[in-house]
Amino acid sequence: MSAHESGPLHPLLTAGAEYPFVKLERRRRELTPEGVTRIDFGMGDPREQTPAFIREALKAAVPAVSSYPATVGKPELRAACAAWMKRRYALDLDPERHVLPVNGTKEAVYTMAFAMVSPGAPRDTVVIPTPAYPVYENGARFAGATPHFVPLRSADSWRFNPERVPEEVWRRTALLWINSPHNPTGAVLDAATGKRVVELARRHGFWVASDEAYGDLWFEGGPPGTLLAHGLDNVIGLFTLSKRSAMTGYRSGFMAGDPRLIDALRRFRPSVGVATPDFIQDAAIAAWNDDAHTPAQRDIYAAKRRLFLDEFARRGWKVEASEATFYLWMRVADGDDVGFVESLLRLGVVTTPGSYLGPGGEGFVRWALVPTLEQCREAIARLGQLAGART
Ligand SMILES: Cc1ncc(COP(=O)(O)O)c(C=O)c1O
């Protein structure tokens, strides 16, 4: 212990709040008996191999002399992103004005509100449908914005209903986060609601950020659309290689949308230090230019999904939404999501309580189907040891 008084720290760092997955790992260490291996359905970190041609592109790109990369990325990367948007969504984007690479979308999510909210400005609110990816809230709070949570509901099929937000909130909104396909519920926003959201943004003068990290992981329901289909004005979309190409470790994605915001972000981001290393960019170019490997990724998740949907049905465990993404959103019969997750932790099976992911998540558990198929089978075998009412 130091004898000196510490320097000041941001109150958000001393308030004792724990990142949900840090808390989950702490509970795992407390509850999983020694010697029981962990099977981790907690974090959405795929255990699948990155396709070999992408790894080769990275290796071939590592230079003898390494220089600072440009925040705007190589023209070839922006062109590959725009070309993918054209093939995937039939959208015509200008790689110069509409596209900006990111070091994984997490940093872009976190820093987004910094570019929009200033101290004392009348628009200080970030609207976040919850349960949600926790970084929307954390980024908003550190930017000095006020989060406004809109709990999603089973009765709305877990889709965001903009009519549940009072006009008075829209008037002070700087940013609305949309996440479709949605983490943790796997719900896909319908086109009519998407259109309505974009109309509201234009009418009230706020930004909509559409986080489409799971856009390529779809199943029976067919490929989800993009919010950018309703026009670029007031809209920015976030796209990542992490899930579609099993590249979480590479940290690579891009933003695309309203040129006014892209231009502002081009000016904001160089001082943040989030330029993507050139050799990662070369791997990303290879990945965005290839459509053949994504169906293979989908097939892997489809097989795990089948396994769990059958097992849950056999047990009478109800899954809601879960049309896309690699998440299953499961209702806990007695409503005690934390208790359910703890009973699984005793078997070494890690899942996430819905209540860890924000208001509206209580009574549900998120299963990230990221362990290997063999581990999934092992987890299902372990469920046989669940005690009492949970069997
Ligand atoms: C909804 C959502 N958005 C964004 C991300 C961040 O992805 P990445 O930073 O790997 O692009 C994640 C990661 O799990 C996520 O679930």
Short mmCIF file of C-alpha atoms and ligand atoms in Angstrom, two decimals:
data_model
loop_
_atom_site.label_atom_id
_atom_site.label_comp_id
_atom_site.label_asym_id
_atom_site.label_seq_id
_atom_site.Cartn_x
_atom_site.Cartn_y
_atom_site.Cartn_z
CA MET A 1 0.00 0.00 0.00
CA SER A 2 1.40 3.42 -0.97
CA ALA A 3 1.68 6.12 1.70
CA HIS A 4 0.80 8.84 -0.80
CA GLU A 5 -2.64 10.07 -1.73
CA SER A 6 -3.48 8.80 -5.21
CA GLY A 7 -4.15 11.05 -8.16
CA PRO A 8 -7.76 11.54 -9.21
CA LEU A 9 -9.55 8.80 -11.12
CA HIS A 10 -12.66 8.97 -13.25
CA PRO A 11 -15.67 8.24 -11.00
CA LEU A 12 -16.80 5.51 -13.41
CA LEU A 13 -13.58 3.66 -12.58
CA THR A 14 -14.01 3.87 -8.84
CA ALA A 15 -17.75 3.13 -8.63
CA GLY A 16 -17.07 -0.61 -8.40
CA ALA A 17 -18.96 -1.59 -11.57
CA GLU A 18 -17.60 -4.77 -13.08
CA TYR A 19 -17.69 -5.58 -16.84
CA PRO A 20 -20.26 -8.41 -17.11
CA PHE A 21 -17.75 -10.94 -18.42
CA VAL A 22 -15.23 -10.13 -15.71
CA LYS A 23 -17.98 -10.80 -13.14
CA LEU A 24 -18.94 -14.03 -14.91
CA GLU A 25 -15.34 -15.27 -14.87
CA ARG A 26 -15.07 -14.44 -11.16
CA ARG A 27 -18.22 -16.51 -10.47
CA ARG A 28 -16.83 -19.34 -12.61
CA ARG A 29 -13.65 -19.49 -10.53
CA GLU A 30 -15.78 -19.56 -7.37
CA LEU A 31 -18.26 -22.22 -8.50
CA THR A 32 -16.63 -24.62 -10.96
CA PRO A 33 -15.00 -27.48 -9.01
CA GLU A 34 -11.28 -27.93 -9.49
CA GLY A 35 -10.49 -30.44 -12.23
CA VAL A 36 -13.75 -29.79 -14.14
CA THR A 37 -12.87 -28.35 -17.57
CA ARG A 38 -14.66 -25.22 -18.67
CA ILE A 39 -16.97 -25.29 -21.69
CA ASP A 40 -17.51 -21.66 -22.48
CA PHE A 41 -20.80 -20.46 -23.97
CA GLY A 42 -20.27 -17.07 -22.27
CA MET A 43 -18.39 -14.62 -24.51
CA GLY A 44 -19.12 -14.54 -28.24
CA ASP A 45 -15.60 -15.52 -29.23
CA PRO A 46 -15.66 -18.17 -32.00
CA ARG A 47 -13.35 -21.13 -31.52
CA GLU A 48 -13.44 -21.89 -35.25
CA GLN A 49 -10.33 -21.66 -37.43
CA THR A 50 -9.75 -18.51 -39.45
CA PRO A 51 -9.83 -19.66 -43.11
CA ALA A 52 -6.28 -20.54 -44.25
CA PHE A 53 -6.20 -18.08 -47.18
CA ILE A 54 -6.78 -15.20 -44.74
CA ARG A 55 -3.96 -16.34 -42.46
CA GLU A 56 -1.69 -16.64 -45.50
CA ALA A 57 -2.59 -13.11 -46.64
CA LEU A 58 -1.56 -11.82 -43.22
CA LYS A 59 1.76 -13.68 -43.20
CA ALA A 60 2.62 -12.52 -46.70
CA ALA A 61 1.93 -8.90 -45.71
CA VAL A 62 4.23 -8.64 -42.67
CA PRO A 63 6.90 -6.15 -43.80
CA ALA A 64 10.61 -5.88 -42.92
CA VAL A 65 10.13 -2.19 -42.18
CA SER A 66 6.93 -1.29 -40.38
CA SER A 67 5.41 2.20 -40.59
CA TYR A 68 2.43 3.89 -38.98
CA PRO A 69 -0.75 2.95 -40.83
CA ALA A 70 -3.25 5.59 -41.99
CA THR A 71 -6.48 5.90 -39.98
CA VAL A 72 -8.52 5.97 -43.18
CA GLY A 73 -6.94 2.67 -44.25
CA LYS A 74 -5.62 1.66 -47.64
CA PRO A 75 -7.78 2.57 -50.65
CA GLU A 76 -7.84 -1.16 -51.52
CA LEU A 77 -9.44 -1.96 -48.15
CA ARG A 78 -12.13 0.71 -48.48
CA ALA A 79 -12.81 -0.53 -52.02
CA ALA A 80 -13.09 -4.15 -50.80
CA CYS A 81 -15.56 -3.06 -48.08
CA ALA A 82 -17.68 -1.10 -50.58
CA ALA A 83 -17.61 -4.00 -53.06
CA TRP A 84 -18.80 -6.39 -50.32
CA MET A 85 -21.66 -4.00 -49.44
CA LYS A 86 -22.63 -4.04 -53.11
CA ARG A 87 -22.61 -7.86 -53.33
CA ARG A 88 -24.20 -8.46 -49.93
CA TYR A 89 -26.79 -5.64 -49.80
CA ALA A 90 -26.91 -4.25 -53.37
CA LEU A 91 -25.82 -0.82 -52.04
CA ASP A 92 -23.67 1.60 -54.00
CA LEU A 93 -21.17 3.24 -51.66
CA ASP A 94 -18.33 5.60 -52.47
CA PRO A 95 -15.23 4.11 -50.77
CA GLU A 96 -13.82 7.62 -50.24
CA ARG A 97 -16.84 9.35 -48.72
CA HIS A 98 -18.88 6.57 -47.16
CA VAL A 99 -16.43 4.00 -45.74
CA LEU A 100 -13.96 4.05 -42.83
CA PRO A 101 -12.06 1.01 -41.48
CA VAL A 102 -12.06 0.27 -37.73
CA ASN A 103 -9.85 -1.79 -35.44
CA GLY A 104 -12.71 -4.17 -34.71
CA THR A 105 -16.09 -2.57 -34.23
CA LYS A 106 -15.75 -2.55 -30.42
CA GLU A 107 -13.53 0.54 -30.41
CA ALA A 108 -15.86 2.24 -32.89
CA VAL A 109 -18.87 1.44 -30.68
CA TYR A 110 -17.06 2.73 -27.62
CA THR A 111 -15.81 5.98 -29.15
CA MET A 112 -18.89 6.80 -31.27
CA ALA A 113 -20.58 9.09 -28.72
CA PHE A 114 -17.34 11.06 -28.23
CA ALA A 115 -17.75 12.41 -31.75
CA MET A 116 -21.34 13.54 -31.09
CA VAL A 117 -21.77 14.71 -27.51
CA SER A 118 -20.13 17.76 -25.95
CA PRO A 119 -20.27 19.04 -22.36
CA GLY A 120 -23.42 21.08 -21.70
CA ALA A 121 -24.89 20.45 -25.17
CA PRO A 122 -28.69 19.99 -25.23
CA ARG A 123 -28.36 16.65 -27.00
CA ASP A 124 -26.67 14.44 -24.44
CA THR A 125 -28.74 11.24 -24.62
CA VAL A 126 -27.79 7.89 -26.12
CA VAL A 127 -30.79 5.59 -26.56
CA ILE A 128 -29.93 1.93 -26.01
CA PRO A 129 -32.41 -0.91 -26.44
CA THR A 130 -31.54 -3.51 -23.77
CA PRO A 131 -30.44 -6.19 -22.96
CA ALA A 132 -27.47 -5.26 -25.13
CA TYR A 133 -23.79 -5.47 -25.90
CA PRO A 134 -22.42 -3.61 -22.81
CA VAL A 135 -20.07 -1.31 -24.77
CA TYR A 136 -22.91 0.96 -25.99
CA GLU A 137 -23.53 2.05 -22.39
CA ASN A 138 -19.88 2.20 -21.32
CA GLY A 139 -18.87 4.34 -24.29
CA ALA A 140 -21.83 6.67 -23.80
CA ARG A 141 -21.08 7.16 -20.12
CA PHE A 142 -17.37 7.88 -20.60
CA ALA A 143 -18.26 10.39 -23.34
CA GLY A 144 -20.35 12.22 -20.73
CA ALA A 145 -23.64 11.25 -22.38
CA THR A 146 -26.73 10.01 -20.54
CA PRO A 147 -27.89 6.54 -21.55
CA HIS A 148 -31.64 6.04 -21.95
CA PHE A 149 -32.48 2.34 -21.82
CA VAL A 150 -35.43 0.92 -23.69
CA PRO A 151 -36.10 -2.61 -22.38
CA LEU A 152 -36.90 -5.01 -25.21
CA ARG A 153 -39.81 -7.36 -24.65
CA SER A 154 -40.83 -10.89 -25.39
CA ALA A 155 -44.27 -9.48 -26.37
CA ASP A 156 -42.58 -7.45 -29.19
CA SER A 157 -40.70 -10.59 -30.35
CA TRP A 158 -37.63 -8.86 -28.84
CA ARG A 159 -37.64 -6.25 -31.61
CA PHE A 160 -37.05 -2.59 -30.82
CA ASN A 161 -40.30 -0.63 -30.84
CA PRO A 162 -39.48 3.07 -31.34
CA GLU A 163 -42.99 4.07 -30.22
CA ARG A 164 -41.95 3.13 -26.68
CA VAL A 165 -39.56 6.12 -26.59
CA PRO A 166 -41.19 9.40 -25.50
CA GLU A 167 -40.93 12.39 -27.90
CA GLU A 168 -39.23 14.33 -25.14
CA VAL A 169 -36.39 11.77 -25.15
CA TRP A 170 -35.99 11.91 -28.94
CA ARG A 171 -35.65 15.70 -28.71
CA ARG A 172 -32.52 15.36 -26.53
CA THR A 173 -31.13 12.28 -28.30
CA ALA A 174 -27.72 12.46 -29.95
CA LEU A 175 -27.45 8.78 -30.87
CA LEU A 176 -29.64 5.69 -31.06
CA TRP A 177 -28.02 2.24 -31.13
CA ILE A 178 -29.68 -0.42 -33.24
CA ASN A 179 -28.25 -3.94 -33.22
CA SER A 180 -29.72 -6.33 -35.76
CA PRO A 181 -29.31 -9.28 -35.77
CA HIS A 182 -29.37 -8.63 -32.07
CA ASN A 183 -27.01 -9.70 -29.33
CA PRO A 184 -28.18 -11.32 -27.03
CA THR A 185 -31.65 -12.16 -28.34
CA GLY A 186 -30.86 -13.12 -31.96
CA ALA A 187 -33.87 -11.06 -33.10
CA VAL A 188 -33.82 -9.46 -36.56
CA LEU A 189 -35.38 -6.02 -36.95
CA ASP A 190 -38.11 -5.91 -39.60
CA ALA A 191 -37.74 -3.50 -42.53
CA ALA A 192 -40.82 -1.43 -41.58
CA THR A 193 -39.42 -0.70 -38.10
CA GLY A 194 -36.01 0.06 -39.61
CA LYS A 195 -37.62 2.60 -41.94
CA ARG A 196 -39.52 4.18 -39.04
CA VAL A 197 -36.34 4.48 -36.94
CA VAL A 198 -34.52 6.25 -39.77
CA GLU A 199 -37.47 8.62 -40.31
CA LEU A 200 -37.43 9.52 -36.61
CA ALA A 201 -33.68 10.20 -36.74
CA ARG A 202 -34.12 12.57 -39.68
CA ARG A 203 -37.16 14.29 -38.18
CA HIS A 204 -35.58 14.85 -34.76
CA GLY A 205 -31.99 15.28 -35.94
CA PHE A 206 -30.10 12.47 -34.24
CA TRP A 207 -27.73 9.75 -35.50
CA VAL A 208 -28.62 6.07 -35.73
CA ALA A 209 -25.71 3.65 -35.43
CA SER A 210 -26.65 0.24 -36.74
CA ASP A 211 -24.40 -2.46 -35.34
CA GLU A 212 -24.63 -5.35 -37.81
CA ALA A 213 -21.82 -7.49 -36.42
CA TYR A 214 -23.87 -10.67 -36.93
CA GLY A 215 -25.36 -9.81 -40.32
CA ASP A 216 -23.86 -12.86 -42.03
CA LEU A 217 -24.88 -15.41 -39.38
CA TRP A 218 -28.42 -16.22 -40.42
CA PHE A 219 -30.33 -19.49 -40.67
CA GLU A 220 -33.85 -20.50 -41.73
CA GLY A 221 -35.02 -16.88 -41.81
CA GLY A 222 -32.73 -15.92 -44.73
CA PRO A 223 -30.22 -13.05 -44.96
CA PRO A 224 -31.05 -9.96 -42.87
CA GLY A 225 -31.04 -6.57 -44.59
CA THR A 226 -29.03 -3.52 -43.55
CA LEU A 227 -30.43 -0.31 -42.05
CA LEU A 228 -28.42 1.56 -44.70
CA ALA A 229 -30.98 0.33 -47.24
CA HIS A 230 -33.21 3.18 -46.01
CA GLY A 231 -30.65 5.76 -47.19
CA LEU A 232 -27.42 7.06 -45.67
CA ASP A 233 -28.73 10.33 -44.16
CA ASN A 234 -28.30 10.23 -40.33
CA VAL A 235 -27.28 6.55 -40.44
CA ILE A 236 -23.99 4.77 -39.88
CA GLY A 237 -23.58 0.99 -40.08
CA LEU A 238 -20.89 -1.10 -38.36
CA PHE A 239 -19.61 -4.30 -39.97
CA THR A 240 -16.95 -6.72 -38.73
CA LEU A 241 -14.91 -9.71 -39.82
CA SER A 242 -14.90 -11.09 -36.29
CA LYS A 243 -17.92 -13.36 -36.54
CA ARG A 244 -18.45 -13.95 -40.28
CA SER A 245 -14.80 -14.89 -40.85
CA ALA A 246 -13.80 -16.14 -37.35
CA MET A 247 -11.30 -13.25 -37.01
CA THR A 248 -11.92 -11.85 -33.53
CA GLY A 249 -8.16 -11.71 -32.87
CA TYR A 250 -7.42 -9.65 -35.98
CA ARG A 251 -9.52 -6.66 -34.84
CA SER A 252 -10.90 -5.54 -38.16
CA GLY A 253 -14.16 -4.11 -39.44
CA PHE A 254 -15.50 -0.94 -41.01
CA MET A 255 -18.12 1.78 -40.68
CA ALA A 256 -20.21 2.97 -43.61
CA GLY A 257 -22.85 5.63 -43.88
CA ASP A 258 -23.68 9.33 -43.83
CA PRO A 259 -20.70 11.19 -45.35
CA ARG A 260 -21.13 14.06 -42.85
CA LEU A 261 -20.46 11.69 -39.96
CA ILE A 262 -17.76 9.73 -41.80
CA ASP A 263 -16.00 13.05 -42.45
CA ALA A 264 -16.22 14.01 -38.75
CA LEU A 265 -14.91 10.58 -37.72
CA ARG A 266 -12.02 10.92 -40.18
CA ARG A 267 -11.05 14.03 -38.23
CA PHE A 268 -11.73 12.56 -34.76
CA ARG A 269 -10.08 9.15 -35.07
CA PRO A 270 -6.43 9.92 -35.92
CA SER A 271 -5.78 11.10 -32.35
CA VAL A 272 -7.53 8.05 -30.85
CA GLY A 273 -4.83 5.74 -32.22
CA VAL A 274 -7.13 3.24 -33.90
CA ALA A 275 -5.50 2.93 -37.31
CA THR A 276 -5.52 -0.71 -38.45
CA PRO A 277 -2.01 -2.17 -39.01
CA ASP A 278 -1.29 -2.55 -42.75
CA PHE A 279 -0.77 -6.34 -42.56
CA ILE A 280 -4.15 -6.76 -40.85
CA GLN A 281 -5.64 -4.63 -43.60
CA ASP A 282 -4.22 -7.02 -46.22
CA ALA A 283 -5.83 -9.99 -44.43
CA ALA A 284 -9.08 -8.00 -44.22
CA ILE A 285 -9.00 -7.25 -47.95
CA ALA A 286 -8.71 -10.98 -48.65
CA ALA A 287 -11.59 -11.72 -46.26
CA TRP A 288 -14.02 -9.06 -47.58
CA ASN A 289 -13.23 -10.05 -51.18
CA ASP A 290 -14.29 -13.65 -50.55
CA ASP A 291 -17.88 -14.80 -50.13
CA ALA A 292 -17.21 -18.54 -50.27
CA HIS A 293 -16.05 -19.02 -46.66
CA THR A 294 -19.08 -17.49 -44.91
CA PRO A 295 -21.59 -20.25 -45.78
CA ALA A 296 -19.12 -22.70 -44.22
CA GLN A 297 -19.11 -20.62 -40.99
CA ARG A 298 -22.92 -20.57 -41.02
CA ASP A 299 -23.04 -24.34 -41.49
CA ILE A 300 -20.92 -24.85 -38.39
CA TYR A 301 -23.28 -22.76 -36.24
CA ALA A 302 -26.34 -24.34 -37.84
CA ALA A 303 -25.13 -27.79 -36.71
CA LYS A 304 -24.60 -26.63 -33.10
CA ARG A 305 -27.89 -24.80 -33.15
CA ARG A 306 -29.74 -27.97 -34.23
CA LEU A 307 -28.09 -29.92 -31.42
CA PHE A 308 -29.15 -27.42 -28.74
CA LEU A 309 -32.59 -26.63 -30.10
CA ASP A 310 -33.37 -30.38 -30.09
CA GLU A 311 -31.98 -30.84 -26.57
CA PHE A 312 -33.81 -27.80 -25.19
CA ALA A 313 -37.06 -28.95 -26.81
CA ARG A 314 -36.61 -32.38 -25.21
CA ARG A 315 -36.19 -30.68 -21.82
CA GLY A 316 -39.08 -28.27 -22.36
CA TRP A 317 -36.69 -25.28 -22.26
CA LYS A 318 -38.12 -22.46 -24.33
CA VAL A 319 -35.97 -20.50 -26.79
CA GLU A 320 -37.25 -17.08 -27.93
CA ALA A 321 -36.23 -14.93 -30.95
CA SER A 322 -32.80 -16.45 -31.89
CA GLU A 323 -33.43 -16.22 -35.64
CA ALA A 324 -29.86 -15.18 -36.45
CA THR A 325 -26.45 -14.76 -34.67
CA PHE A 326 -24.76 -17.64 -32.87
CA TYR A 327 -26.74 -16.96 -29.68
CA LEU A 328 -29.68 -18.83 -28.25
CA TRP A 329 -31.92 -16.78 -25.96
CA MET A 330 -33.46 -19.17 -23.48
CA ARG A 331 -36.26 -18.49 -21.02
CA VAL A 332 -35.56 -19.82 -17.51
CA ALA A 333 -38.66 -21.60 -16.21
CA ASP A 334 -38.51 -20.15 -12.67
CA GLY A 335 -37.23 -16.75 -13.84
CA ASP A 336 -33.97 -16.97 -11.87
CA ASP A 337 -31.40 -16.48 -14.63
CA VAL A 338 -28.47 -15.98 -12.25
CA GLY A 339 -29.39 -19.12 -10.27
CA PHE A 340 -29.66 -21.12 -13.50
CA VAL A 341 -26.27 -19.91 -14.74
CA GLU A 342 -24.73 -20.73 -11.36
CA SER A 343 -26.07 -24.29 -11.48
CA LEU A 344 -24.44 -24.66 -14.92
CA LEU A 345 -21.16 -23.16 -13.63
CA ARG A 346 -21.03 -25.97 -11.07
CA LEU A 347 -20.85 -28.33 -14.08
CA GLY A 348 -18.17 -26.20 -15.77
CA VAL A 349 -20.66 -24.94 -18.37
CA VAL A 350 -20.46 -21.15 -18.77
CA THR A 351 -23.46 -19.15 -20.04
CA THR A 352 -24.49 -15.52 -19.49
CA PRO A 353 -27.41 -14.43 -17.30
CA GLY A 354 -29.65 -12.07 -19.29
CA SER A 355 -29.75 -9.69 -16.34
CA TYR A 356 -25.97 -9.10 -16.75
CA LEU A 357 -26.76 -7.57 -20.15
CA GLY A 358 -29.14 -4.86 -19.01
CA PRO A 359 -32.78 -4.14 -18.16
CA GLY A 360 -35.19 -6.55 -19.87
CA GLY A 361 -32.76 -9.48 -19.79
CA GLU A 362 -33.93 -10.83 -16.43
CA GLY A 363 -35.23 -14.39 -16.53
CA PHE A 364 -33.30 -15.30 -19.70
CA VAL A 365 -29.94 -16.93 -20.39
CA ARG A 366 -27.72 -16.38 -23.42
CA TRP A 367 -25.91 -19.35 -24.90
CA ALA A 368 -23.11 -18.33 -27.30
CA LEU A 369 -22.68 -21.41 -29.50
CA VAL A 370 -18.94 -20.84 -29.88
CA PRO A 371 -17.35 -24.00 -28.39
CA THR A 372 -16.52 -26.77 -30.87
CA LEU A 373 -19.21 -29.28 -31.88
CA GLU A 374 -17.51 -31.90 -29.72
CA GLN A 375 -17.54 -29.58 -26.69
CA CYS A 376 -21.21 -28.83 -27.39
CA ARG A 377 -21.97 -32.58 -27.21
CA GLU A 378 -19.99 -32.82 -23.96
CA ALA A 379 -21.94 -29.88 -22.49
CA ILE A 380 -25.22 -31.55 -23.38
CA ALA A 381 -24.04 -34.74 -21.66
CA ARG A 382 -23.23 -32.70 -18.54
CA LEU A 383 -26.76 -31.24 -18.47
CA GLY A 384 -27.83 -34.71 -17.34
CA GLN A 385 -26.26 -33.91 -13.96
CA LEU A 386 -28.45 -30.84 -13.36
CA ALA A 387 -30.26 -31.20 -10.07
CA GLY A 388 -33.95 -30.84 -9.20
CA ALA A 389 -36.34 -28.58 -11.08
CA ARG A 390 -33.68 -27.60 -13.60
CA THR A 391 -33.59 -31.04 -15.23
C1 LIG B 1 -23.25 -6.64 -30.87
C2 LIG B 1 -21.78 -6.58 -31.00
N1 LIG B 1 -21.24 -5.52 -31.59
C3 LIG B 1 -19.91 -5.41 -31.72
C4 LIG B 1 -19.06 -6.39 -31.24
C5 LIG B 1 -17.58 -6.18 -31.37
O1 LIG B 1 -17.03 -6.94 -32.36
P1 LIG B 1 -15.59 -6.68 -32.92
O2 LIG B 1 -14.95 -5.60 -32.09
O3 LIG B 1 -14.87 -7.96 -32.78
O4 LIG B 1 -15.77 -6.22 -34.33
C6 LIG B 1 -19.58 -7.50 -30.61
C7 LIG B 1 -18.69 -8.53 -30.07
O5 LIG B 1 -19.07 -9.49 -29.47
C8 LIG B 1 -20.99 -7.61 -30.48
O6 LIG B 1 -21.56 -8.66 -29.88
#
